[in-house]
Short mmCIF file of C-alpha atoms in Angstrom, two decimals:
data_model
loop_
_atom_site.label_atom_id
_atom_site.label_comp_id
_atom_site.label_asym_id
_atom_site.label_seq_id
_atom_site.Cartn_x
_atom_site.Cartn_y
_atom_site.Cartn_z
CA MET A 22 101.11 125.68 102.47
CA LEU A 23 104.86 126.33 101.38
CA SER A 24 105.51 122.74 101.87
CA ALA A 25 102.38 121.66 99.94
CA PHE A 26 103.40 123.91 97.08
CA VAL A 27 106.88 122.32 96.93
CA ILE A 28 105.57 118.66 97.13
CA ALA A 29 102.88 119.44 94.37
CA PHE A 30 105.55 120.98 92.23
CA ALA A 31 107.91 117.99 92.58
CA GLU A 32 105.10 115.45 92.03
CA ALA A 33 103.92 117.38 89.11
CA MET A 34 107.31 116.99 87.30
CA SER A 35 107.61 113.23 88.13
CA ASP A 36 104.08 112.29 87.22
CA PHE A 37 104.14 109.47 84.45
CA GLY A 38 100.55 108.29 84.06
CA THR A 39 99.22 111.67 83.01
CA ALA A 40 102.30 112.25 80.67
CA TYR A 41 101.89 108.67 79.12
CA THR A 42 98.10 109.03 78.52
CA LEU A 43 96.86 112.56 78.20
CA GLY A 44 100.29 114.05 77.30
CA SER A 45 101.12 111.76 74.52
CA ALA A 46 97.64 111.65 73.05
CA SER A 47 97.45 115.44 72.77
CA HIS A 48 100.96 115.89 71.44
CA PHE A 49 101.97 117.79 74.66
CA PRO A 50 105.66 116.84 75.25
CA ILE A 51 106.37 116.25 78.82
CA ALA A 52 109.86 115.40 80.26
CA THR A 53 108.89 112.16 81.88
CA LEU A 54 107.36 110.93 78.72
CA THR A 55 110.64 111.68 76.95
CA LEU A 56 112.60 109.99 79.61
CA PHE A 57 110.29 106.86 79.50
CA ASN A 58 110.89 106.82 75.55
CA ALA A 59 114.60 106.91 75.98
CA ILE A 60 114.55 104.02 78.39
CA SER A 61 112.02 101.82 76.60
CA ASN A 62 113.45 102.10 73.16
CA PHE A 63 115.88 99.46 72.01
CA PRO A 64 118.61 100.04 72.39
CA ALA A 65 118.00 102.04 75.40
CA ASN A 66 119.55 105.68 75.62
CA PHE A 67 120.59 105.79 79.18
CA PRO A 68 122.69 108.79 78.80
CA VAL A 69 119.68 110.86 77.77
CA ALA A 70 117.59 109.48 80.41
CA ALA A 71 120.35 110.22 83.01
CA VAL A 72 120.36 113.89 81.84
CA ILE A 73 116.65 114.25 81.91
CA ALA A 74 116.48 112.83 85.38
CA GLY A 75 119.28 115.11 86.48
CA VAL A 76 117.37 118.18 85.07
CA LEU A 77 114.31 117.08 86.97
CA ILE A 78 116.14 116.85 90.34
CA LEU A 79 117.80 120.22 89.78
CA SER A 80 114.45 121.79 89.16
CA THR A 81 113.41 121.15 92.60
CA VAL A 82 116.26 123.33 93.84
CA PRO A 83 114.46 126.81 93.27
CA PRO A 84 111.22 126.21 95.23
CA VAL A 85 113.17 124.63 98.15
CA PHE A 86 115.51 127.35 98.62
CA LEU A 87 112.71 130.01 98.03
CA GLN A 88 110.71 128.14 100.86
CA ALA A 89 113.95 127.99 103.12
CA ARG A 90 114.54 131.86 102.39
CA MET A 91 110.80 132.90 103.21
CA MET A 92 110.83 130.72 106.37
CA ARG A 93 114.27 131.77 107.58
CA GLY A 94 114.63 132.75 111.26
CA ARG A 95 111.01 131.86 111.97
CA SER A 96 109.82 129.13 114.44
CA TYR A 97 106.47 127.61 114.03
CA ALA A 98 106.74 125.69 117.45
CA VAL A 99 103.48 126.65 118.86
CA LEU A 100 102.42 123.71 120.67
CA SER A 101 103.16 123.66 124.38
CA GLY A 102 101.53 122.91 127.77
CA ARG A 103 99.86 126.44 127.83
CA THR A 104 98.61 126.20 124.29
CA ARG A 105 94.66 127.08 123.95
CA ALA A 106 92.44 125.79 121.39
CA VAL A 107 92.54 127.78 118.15
CA ARG A 108 89.60 129.93 117.20
CA ARG A 109 88.03 129.08 113.86
CA TYR A 110 87.23 132.00 111.45
CA GLN A 111 83.68 131.49 109.97
CA PHE A 112 82.69 132.66 106.45
CA THR A 113 79.41 134.39 105.90
CA THR A 114 76.62 132.24 104.53
CA PRO A 115 76.93 133.64 100.97
CA VAL A 116 80.69 133.16 100.86
CA ARG A 117 80.26 129.42 102.53
CA ILE A 118 77.71 128.60 99.92
CA ALA A 119 79.98 129.85 97.01
CA VAL A 120 83.13 128.12 98.40
CA THR A 121 81.40 124.85 98.84
CA ALA A 122 79.78 125.01 95.49
CA ALA A 123 83.16 125.72 93.91
CA LEU A 124 84.89 122.98 95.88
CA ALA A 125 82.16 120.39 94.99
CA LEU A 126 82.29 121.20 91.27
CA PHE A 127 86.11 120.90 91.31
CA VAL A 128 85.98 117.44 93.20
CA LEU A 129 83.24 116.40 90.75
CA ILE A 130 85.26 117.14 87.53
CA VAL A 131 88.63 116.05 88.98
CA VAL A 132 87.59 112.89 90.84
CA GLY A 133 83.95 112.22 90.60
CA MET A 134 83.78 111.97 86.82
CA PRO A 135 86.62 109.56 86.39
CA VAL A 136 85.29 107.40 89.17
CA LEU A 137 81.88 107.43 87.64
CA GLY A 138 83.16 106.55 84.38
CA ALA A 139 85.09 103.49 85.72
CA LEU A 140 82.08 102.48 87.81
CA SER A 141 79.69 102.57 84.66
CA SER A 142 82.14 100.77 82.50
CA SER A 143 82.51 97.98 84.95
CA PHE A 144 78.76 97.10 84.57
CA THR A 145 78.99 96.65 80.92
CA ASN A 146 80.60 93.93 78.73
CA THR A 147 81.38 95.98 75.71
CA ALA A 148 84.09 98.05 74.63
CA SER A 149 81.95 101.00 74.27
CA PHE A 150 79.48 102.11 76.89
CA VAL A 151 76.66 102.98 74.53
CA THR A 152 76.04 100.68 71.58
CA PRO A 153 73.69 100.47 68.71
CA THR A 154 71.50 98.15 70.57
CA GLY A 155 71.56 100.22 73.81
CA ILE A 156 73.45 100.02 77.08
CA HIS A 157 73.87 96.40 78.14
CA TRP A 158 74.18 96.11 82.00
CA THR A 159 75.81 92.99 83.52
CA LEU A 160 77.79 91.77 86.57
CA GLN A 161 79.94 89.44 84.40
CA SER A 162 82.98 91.75 84.82
CA TYR A 163 82.88 91.33 88.73
CA LYS A 164 82.63 87.62 88.32
CA ASP A 165 85.55 87.40 85.88
CA VAL A 166 87.76 89.55 88.30
CA PHE A 167 88.22 86.54 90.61
CA SER A 168 88.19 83.98 87.97
CA SER A 169 91.47 83.29 85.88
CA LEU A 170 90.76 84.42 82.40
CA PRO A 171 93.04 82.85 79.56
CA SER A 172 96.43 84.52 79.89
CA TYR A 173 95.26 86.69 82.72
CA THR A 174 95.45 86.48 86.45
CA SER A 175 92.71 86.90 88.98
CA LEU A 176 92.59 89.86 91.35
CA GLY A 177 92.38 87.72 94.54
CA ALA A 178 96.16 87.01 95.09
CA PRO A 179 97.45 90.18 93.71
CA LEU A 180 95.26 92.12 95.99
CA VAL A 181 96.40 90.30 99.06
CA THR A 182 100.12 90.84 97.97
CA SER A 183 99.28 94.58 97.55
CA ASN A 184 97.88 94.78 101.04
CA ARG A 185 100.74 93.03 102.59
CA LEU A 186 103.15 95.24 100.78
CA GLY A 187 101.05 98.27 101.88
CA LEU A 188 101.29 97.26 105.47
CA TRP A 189 104.98 96.93 105.38
CA VAL A 190 105.74 100.15 103.34
CA ALA A 191 103.41 102.36 105.39
CA THR A 192 104.91 101.22 108.65
CA LEU A 193 108.50 101.66 107.38
CA THR A 194 107.79 105.00 105.75
CA VAL A 195 105.98 106.52 108.83
CA VAL A 196 108.82 105.39 111.21
CA VAL A 197 111.57 106.62 108.78
CA GLY A 198 109.60 109.80 107.91
CA LEU A 199 109.22 110.81 111.58
CA ILE A 200 112.91 110.58 112.02
CA LEU A 201 113.57 112.73 108.95
CA ALA A 202 110.90 115.21 109.79
CA ARG A 203 112.41 115.70 113.27
CA ARG A 204 115.95 116.06 111.75
CA ILE A 205 114.79 118.69 109.43
CA ALA A 206 112.75 120.51 112.16
CA LYS A 207 115.71 120.68 114.43
CA SER A 208 118.15 122.04 111.81
CA SER A 209 115.66 124.48 110.50
CA GLY A 210 117.51 127.23 108.33
CA SER A 211 120.86 125.35 108.28
CA TRP A 212 122.69 124.04 105.12
CA SER A 213 122.28 120.48 106.15
CA GLN A 214 118.39 121.12 106.42
CA ARG A 215 118.40 122.60 102.77
CA ILE A 216 120.56 119.75 101.51
CA THR A 217 118.18 117.28 102.93
CA ASP A 218 115.29 119.06 101.68
CA VAL A 219 116.77 119.14 98.13
CA PHE A 220 117.51 115.40 98.32
CA LEU A 221 114.00 114.59 99.40
CA MET A 222 112.27 116.72 96.85
CA GLY A 223 114.70 115.48 94.26
CA SER A 224 113.54 111.95 94.98
CA VAL A 225 110.02 113.07 94.52
CA ALA A 226 110.79 114.55 91.00
CA ILE A 227 112.50 111.23 89.79
CA PRO A 228 109.83 109.27 88.03
CA GLY A 229 108.92 105.93 89.70
CA ILE A 230 109.93 104.10 86.57
CA VAL A 231 113.52 105.49 86.74
CA LEU A 232 113.69 104.72 90.37
CA GLY A 233 112.77 101.13 89.78
CA ILE A 234 115.27 100.79 86.91
CA GLY A 235 117.85 102.17 89.16
CA TYR A 236 117.21 99.68 91.75
CA ILE A 237 117.46 96.91 89.03
CA PHE A 238 120.89 98.21 87.62
CA PHE A 239 122.36 98.33 91.25
CA TYR A 240 121.02 95.21 92.95
CA ASP A 241 121.42 93.16 89.75
CA GLN A 242 125.20 93.79 89.48
CA ARG A 243 127.22 90.43 89.84
CA PHE A 244 129.39 91.95 92.51
CA ILE A 245 126.52 93.08 94.53
CA THR A 246 124.63 89.82 94.34
CA HIS A 247 127.67 87.48 94.99
CA HIS A 248 129.53 89.69 97.71
CA ILE A 249 127.19 91.88 99.42
CA VAL A 250 123.46 91.05 99.26
CA ASP A 251 121.05 89.43 96.82
CA LEU A 252 117.80 91.36 96.82
CA TYR A 253 117.07 91.01 93.04
CA GLU A 254 113.50 89.69 92.51
CA THR A 255 112.75 89.57 96.17
CA THR A 256 110.01 91.14 98.31
CA PRO A 257 112.56 93.17 100.23
CA LEU A 258 113.66 94.98 97.16
CA ILE A 259 110.14 96.01 96.14
CA VAL A 260 109.40 97.20 99.75
CA LEU A 261 112.60 99.36 99.43
CA GLY A 262 111.56 100.56 96.12
CA LEU A 263 108.02 101.47 97.30
CA SER A 264 109.24 103.01 100.50
CA ALA A 265 111.85 105.15 98.65
CA SER A 266 108.90 106.46 96.38
CA ALA A 267 106.67 107.34 99.33
CA LEU A 268 109.15 108.62 101.90
CA PRO A 269 109.90 112.07 100.62
CA GLY A 270 106.25 113.14 100.40
CA GLN A 271 105.28 111.70 103.78
CA SER A 272 108.28 113.20 105.52
CA ARG A 273 107.29 116.54 104.29
CA LEU A 274 103.67 115.67 105.39
CA LEU A 275 104.91 115.10 108.93
CA LEU A 276 107.34 118.01 109.04
CA GLY A 277 104.47 120.48 109.71
CA PRO A 278 103.15 118.77 112.70
CA VAL A 279 106.68 117.96 114.11
CA SER A 280 107.76 121.64 113.74
CA GLN A 281 104.88 122.88 115.79
CA ILE A 282 105.91 121.06 118.99
CA GLN A 283 108.14 122.91 121.53
CA SER A 284 110.98 121.05 122.87
CA SER A 285 109.91 122.29 126.42
CA LEU A 286 107.33 119.53 126.57
CA ASN A 287 109.91 116.60 126.16
CA ASP A 288 112.43 118.52 128.51
CA ALA A 289 109.58 118.92 131.20
CA ALA A 290 108.98 115.22 131.02
CA ARG A 291 112.67 114.31 131.33
CA VAL A 292 113.05 116.78 134.46
CA HIS A 293 110.32 114.71 136.12
CA GLY A 294 112.16 111.51 135.49
CA ALA A 295 110.76 110.10 132.42
CA GLY A 296 112.94 108.14 130.03
CA LYS A 297 113.28 109.02 126.33
CA ILE A 298 110.71 106.50 125.20
CA ARG A 299 108.40 107.53 127.80
CA ALA A 300 108.78 111.21 127.44
CA TRP A 301 108.05 110.87 123.67
CA ARG A 302 105.04 108.57 124.35
CA THR A 303 103.45 110.89 126.78
CA THR A 304 104.21 114.33 125.28
CA THR A 305 104.95 114.12 121.33
CA MET A 306 102.84 110.98 120.76
CA PRO A 307 99.53 112.40 121.59
CA LEU A 308 100.19 115.62 119.54
CA LEU A 309 101.30 113.54 116.35
CA SER A 310 98.94 110.65 116.59
CA ARG A 311 96.45 111.91 114.13
CA ALA A 312 99.16 113.02 111.74
CA ILE A 313 100.83 109.57 111.99
CA VAL A 314 97.54 107.77 111.34
CA TRP A 315 96.71 109.78 108.19
CA ALA A 316 100.37 109.55 107.02
CA TRP A 317 100.08 105.71 107.42
CA VAL A 318 96.79 105.55 105.57
CA LEU A 319 97.90 107.74 102.62
CA THR A 320 101.04 105.65 102.25
CA PHE A 321 99.07 102.31 102.43
CA THR A 322 96.58 103.47 99.75
CA LYS A 323 99.32 104.89 97.54
CA THR A 324 101.29 101.70 97.79
CA ILE A 325 98.38 99.66 96.59
CA SER A 326 97.85 102.02 93.47
CA GLU A 327 101.59 102.42 92.63
CA LEU A 328 102.29 101.16 89.17
CA ALA A 329 105.64 102.21 88.00
CA VAL A 330 107.82 100.87 90.75
CA ALA A 331 105.58 97.85 91.13
CA GLN A 332 105.55 96.95 87.52
CA ILE A 333 109.44 96.77 87.51
CA LEU A 334 110.29 95.30 90.91
CA PHE A 335 107.45 92.87 91.57
CA VAL A 336 108.51 89.36 92.53
CA PRO A 337 107.63 86.81 89.68
CA GLY A 338 104.41 85.08 90.55
CA GLN A 339 103.53 87.68 93.11
CA GLN A 340 102.33 90.64 91.10
CA PRO A 341 100.48 93.49 92.89
CA ALA A 342 97.02 94.50 92.09
CA SER A 343 98.00 97.56 90.10
CA VAL A 344 100.07 95.39 87.67
CA THR A 345 96.96 92.95 87.15
CA ILE A 346 94.53 95.94 86.56
CA GLU A 347 96.90 97.43 84.20
CA GLN A 348 97.07 94.17 82.15
CA TYR A 349 93.26 94.16 81.82
CA LEU A 350 92.99 97.87 80.74
CA GLY A 351 93.58 98.57 77.20
CA THR A 352 92.51 95.10 75.94
CA VAL A 353 89.14 93.46 75.26
CA PHE A 354 88.66 92.79 78.90
CA ALA A 355 88.84 96.58 79.72
CA SER A 356 85.52 96.17 81.60
CA VAL A 357 87.21 93.65 83.82
CA GLY A 358 89.97 96.10 84.47
CA SER A 359 87.47 98.63 85.39
CA ALA A 360 85.68 96.31 87.84
CA ALA A 361 88.99 95.39 89.29
CA THR A 362 89.69 99.04 89.84
CA VAL A 363 86.44 99.50 91.47
CA ILE A 364 86.83 96.64 93.77
CA THR A 365 90.56 97.90 94.61
CA LEU A 366 89.21 101.42 95.38
CA ALA A 367 86.31 100.10 97.53
CA GLU A 368 89.01 98.01 99.50
CA MET A 369 91.11 101.00 99.97
CA LEU A 370 88.33 103.19 101.28
CA GLY A 371 87.34 100.30 103.52
CA VAL A 372 90.74 100.12 105.06
CA ILE A 373 90.78 104.01 105.67
CA GLY A 374 87.29 103.67 107.45
CA VAL A 375 88.61 100.76 109.51
CA VAL A 376 91.90 102.38 110.57
CA LEU A 377 90.04 105.82 111.45
CA LEU A 378 87.55 103.80 113.44
CA VAL A 379 90.08 101.87 115.42
CA TYR A 380 91.83 105.26 116.07
CA ARG A 381 88.62 106.64 117.26
CA LEU A 382 87.96 103.55 119.60
CA VAL A 383 91.43 102.93 121.10
CA THR A 384 93.00 106.34 121.58
CA PRO A 385 92.10 108.60 124.56
CA ARG A 386 89.44 111.36 124.03
CA GLY A 387 92.32 113.87 124.67
CA TRP A 388 94.23 112.76 121.75
CA ARG A 389 91.41 113.30 119.39
CA ARG A 390 90.44 116.71 120.68
CA ILE A 391 94.19 118.00 119.95
CA GLY A 392 93.88 120.33 116.99
CA GLU A 393 90.10 120.98 117.18
CA ALA A 394 88.81 124.49 116.75
CA GLY A 395 87.52 126.41 119.98
CA ALA A 396 84.72 128.83 120.00
CA ASN A 397 83.79 130.71 116.89
CA SER A 398 84.82 134.26 116.23
#
C-alpha cells in the first residue's frame, strides 16, 4: 500500500494529459502545464523548465523517506517452503453489497463514462453528439480509420508500430525491473536503497515530454552522434525513452512480490546442486510468474497509449497509434479519432486476454495456485 501511494503521488505530479486538458480549461495551474508552456514557447525558456523539473523530482523525496522510515527494520519475506495458503476475510452481506456498489459507481464515473463517450461519438459523423435533426448513427468513422484521409495517416501501420514497440519495451522493462526490484529488496533500509528509490520515483515525477526532450538534447549533440553513437530518429531511441518512462513504476510493482520471497528457497536449491539459473527457475520463477505476466501486460498497454514520449521521439514515417489518434482528435475528424481510440482499446483488451489465456494454458497448475486464498474465516 505504501509503494502504491508513492507511485500514485509521483505519477499524479507528472501527469500531463489532465493538466493540459482539464487543468488549463478550468484555470487551475498545474506544474506540468507551466513546464510545458516554458518549453513550447518561442524562444523556449529552458532554465524555468529545468527548475520546475527539479522541484518535481525533489517533491518525491518526502514520501520515499517516509515509507523507508515506516518500514525500517521490517522484513516482508513470508514465502518459503513452509508457507501455507492465506485465509481470506469475508465481509458480511450488507457490507459486501455496499462496497461493491461504491466500487462500481466509482469505476462507472472514472472509466465507464469516458469510454461510453468515446464509443458513442465513434458512431456519429458530426461534431456534436446530438444535432437539431437528431442523432445520426453511422459506421463511416470505422471505415475512415483504415483509409488515408487527406493529410492524415490511417491507423493500420501505426497500430502495428505500437504493438512492436510494446513488445520490445515490455520485455526490456520486465527484465530490468526485476533486477532493480531484487537490488532494492536486498538493500532494504540502506542508504543505497533510499537513493535508488528517490532516483526511480524522481523519474516517475518527470513529465514524459521533458524526458523526451532530454533524450533529443543529449543524443542530437554533434559529439555524441559523430564519436559515440547515432541514435537520433531511430527505433532504439524511442524504445529507450519508453522503457525509461515505464521502468520506475513497474520496478516498484515487482518490488512487493520480490520482497516476499525468502532467500532460503534459492539457497536450498543451490545446496542440492542446482545452478543459479536452475535455482531461480525452479524456486523464484513460479512465485513471481503471475506478477511478471501482469507487469508485462501493463507495460505493453501503457506503451501503446503513451503519447508524450512517442510524439517527440517517434521515427519519421513510423508514428505510433497514439500520435495518429491525437492528430484526429480536436479536428473535424474527431469521430474518426474516437473510432481509432475504440479500436486501439479493443486491441489492448484482446492482447490482455490472449496473454492471460496463454499463461493459464502453458503454466503448471501449481504456479496458478500460488497466492490463492485458502479456507474462509
